Tab-separated table of C-alpha atoms in Angstrom:
chain	number	residue	atom	x	y	z
A	1	MET	CA	110.507	28.991	-36.715
A	2	SER	CA	109.115	25.704	-37.987
A	3	ALA	CA	108.457	25.207	-41.704
A	4	PHE	CA	105.480	23.343	-43.139
A	5	PRO	CA	105.749	22.529	-46.897
A	6	MET	CA	102.793	23.563	-49.053
A	7	ALA	CA	102.467	19.975	-50.352
A	8	MET	CA	101.723	18.826	-46.812
A	9	PHE	CA	99.418	21.839	-46.379
A	10	THR	CA	97.199	20.698	-49.242
A	11	ARG	CA	97.258	17.064	-48.025
A	12	PHE	CA	95.924	18.009	-44.590
A	13	ALA	CA	93.575	20.738	-45.805
A	14	ALA	CA	90.680	18.279	-46.033
A	15	ALA	CA	90.978	17.312	-42.347
A	16	ASN	CA	91.416	20.838	-40.960
A	17	GLN	CA	89.880	24.213	-41.709
A	18	TYR	CA	92.360	26.753	-43.049
A	19	ARG	CA	91.804	30.468	-43.324
A	20	ILE	CA	93.934	33.260	-44.760
A	21	LEU	CA	93.498	36.326	-42.559
A	22	ALA	CA	93.415	39.909	-43.799
A	23	PRO	CA	95.150	42.236	-44.122
A	24	ALA	CA	98.450	41.220	-45.680
A	25	SER	CA	101.580	43.019	-44.515
A	26	PRO	CA	102.852	45.915	-46.665
A	27	ALA	CA	105.524	43.504	-48.010
A	28	GLY	CA	102.873	40.897	-48.893
A	29	CYS	CA	103.163	38.410	-46.015
A	30	ARG	CA	99.937	36.605	-45.154
A	31	VAL	CA	98.773	34.969	-41.923
A	32	VAL	CA	97.171	31.527	-42.248
A	33	THR	CA	95.380	29.708	-39.433
A	34	SER	CA	94.445	26.049	-39.261
A	35	MET	CA	91.690	24.801	-36.972
A	36	ALA	CA	90.402	21.380	-35.992
A	37	PRO	CA	87.531	20.479	-33.633
A	38	MET	CA	88.700	19.070	-30.310
A	39	LEU	CA	86.922	17.938	-27.180
A	40	GLU	CA	84.821	20.891	-26.017
A	41	GLY	CA	86.388	23.411	-28.393
A	42	THR	CA	88.860	23.983	-31.207
A	43	ALA	CA	92.645	23.721	-31.528
A	44	GLY	CA	94.655	25.524	-34.143
A	45	TYR	CA	97.967	26.746	-35.456
A	46	VAL	CA	99.178	30.071	-36.836
A	47	TYR	CA	101.408	30.204	-39.925
A	48	LEU	CA	103.163	33.003	-41.814
A	49	SER	CA	103.276	32.854	-45.612
A	50	THR	CA	105.964	35.009	-47.222
A	51	PRO	CA	105.705	36.315	-50.804
A	52	GLY	CA	107.115	33.946	-53.421
A	53	SER	CA	107.524	31.046	-50.964
A	54	ILE	CA	105.749	27.696	-51.045
A	55	VAL	CA	106.434	27.113	-47.342
A	56	LEU	CA	104.216	28.076	-44.409
A	57	HIS	CA	106.217	29.006	-41.298
A	58	ARG	CA	104.579	28.039	-38.017
A	59	VAL	CA	104.464	30.909	-35.517
A	60	PRO	CA	104.471	30.448	-31.715
A	61	THR	CA	101.503	31.849	-29.780
A	62	SER	CA	101.495	33.548	-26.383
A	63	TRP	CA	101.665	30.192	-24.601
A	64	ARG	CA	105.129	29.728	-26.140
A	65	SER	CA	103.776	26.822	-28.091
A	66	TYR	CA	102.813	26.480	-31.715
A	67	TRP	CA	99.109	25.896	-31.142
A	68	TRP	CA	96.117	27.676	-29.633
A	69	TRP	CA	93.068	26.173	-28.048
A	70	SER	CA	89.611	27.516	-27.370
A	71	ASN	CA	87.377	25.698	-24.899
A	72	ASP	CA	83.807	26.880	-24.506
A	73	GLY	CA	82.738	23.845	-22.458
A	74	SER	CA	80.522	22.347	-25.153
A	75	ASP	CA	81.034	19.805	-27.892
A	76	ASN	CA	80.177	22.153	-30.754
A	77	GLY	CA	83.752	22.917	-31.831
A	78	TYR	CA	83.547	26.659	-31.142
A	79	ASN	CA	86.029	28.439	-33.397
A	80	PRO	CA	87.156	32.000	-32.519
A	81	ILE	CA	88.579	32.566	-36.024
A	82	ASN	CA	85.292	31.753	-37.783
A	83	ALA	CA	83.412	33.747	-35.114
A	84	GLY	CA	85.470	36.839	-36.006
A	85	GLU	CA	86.978	37.054	-32.532
A	86	TRP	CA	90.459	37.971	-33.705
A	87	SER	CA	92.378	41.008	-34.893
A	88	LEU	CA	95.478	41.407	-37.040
A	89	ARG	CA	97.570	44.582	-37.178
A	90	TRP	CA	100.750	45.357	-39.115
A	91	ASN	CA	103.285	48.090	-38.419
A	92	GLY	CA	105.693	47.796	-41.324
A	93	ASP	CA	107.152	44.296	-41.260
A	94	GLN	CA	105.985	43.594	-37.673
A	95	GLY	CA	102.538	42.140	-37.070
A	96	TYR	CA	100.378	41.239	-34.096
A	97	LEU	CA	97.591	38.651	-34.192
A	98	SER	CA	95.194	38.495	-31.250
A	99	ILE	CA	92.778	35.569	-30.848
A	100	MET	CA	90.120	36.276	-28.230
A	101	LEU	CA	88.568	33.633	-26.038
A	102	LYS	CA	84.756	33.341	-26.109
A	103	GLY	CA	83.015	35.803	-23.819
A	104	SER	CA	86.260	37.460	-22.755
A	105	THR	CA	87.759	40.844	-23.504
A	106	ASP	CA	91.153	39.411	-22.570
A	107	ASP	CA	93.645	38.554	-25.292
A	108	GLY	CA	93.485	34.765	-24.999
A	109	HIS	CA	96.192	33.885	-27.493
A	110	SER	CA	98.466	36.164	-29.438
A	111	ALA	CA	101.287	35.870	-31.934
A	112	VAL	CA	103.977	38.377	-32.824
A	113	LEU	CA	104.812	38.166	-36.509
A	114	ALA	CA	107.880	39.290	-38.468
A	115	CYS	CA	107.690	39.543	-42.239
A	116	PRO	CA	111.208	39.153	-43.654
A	117	ARG	CA	112.509	42.045	-45.716
A	118	ARG	CA	113.236	41.298	-49.352
């Protein structure tokens, strides 16, 4: 898991769009996404924020990389997070984030999350 210090998070927040997704895990972990317009779509990262920590931990997506990309073929910067085309479920300390691709019922990108026990 890759760590991203909160100081760097606030420095880059002006260039990217960040969003804290709901719900939090029962232990208080939060999922944070970052998005930036790219050619013909949007690219983004998924992070896990644990309670009491100032570090965001980058989480790999289903492509075994640390980023996701949505391409709708236009230059409008389509963003599946802002469009509400995602779901987040928790089962105890295990979570599953699904980011859907525009116009598809297929799970375009997903991330399996583990909230550390205290």
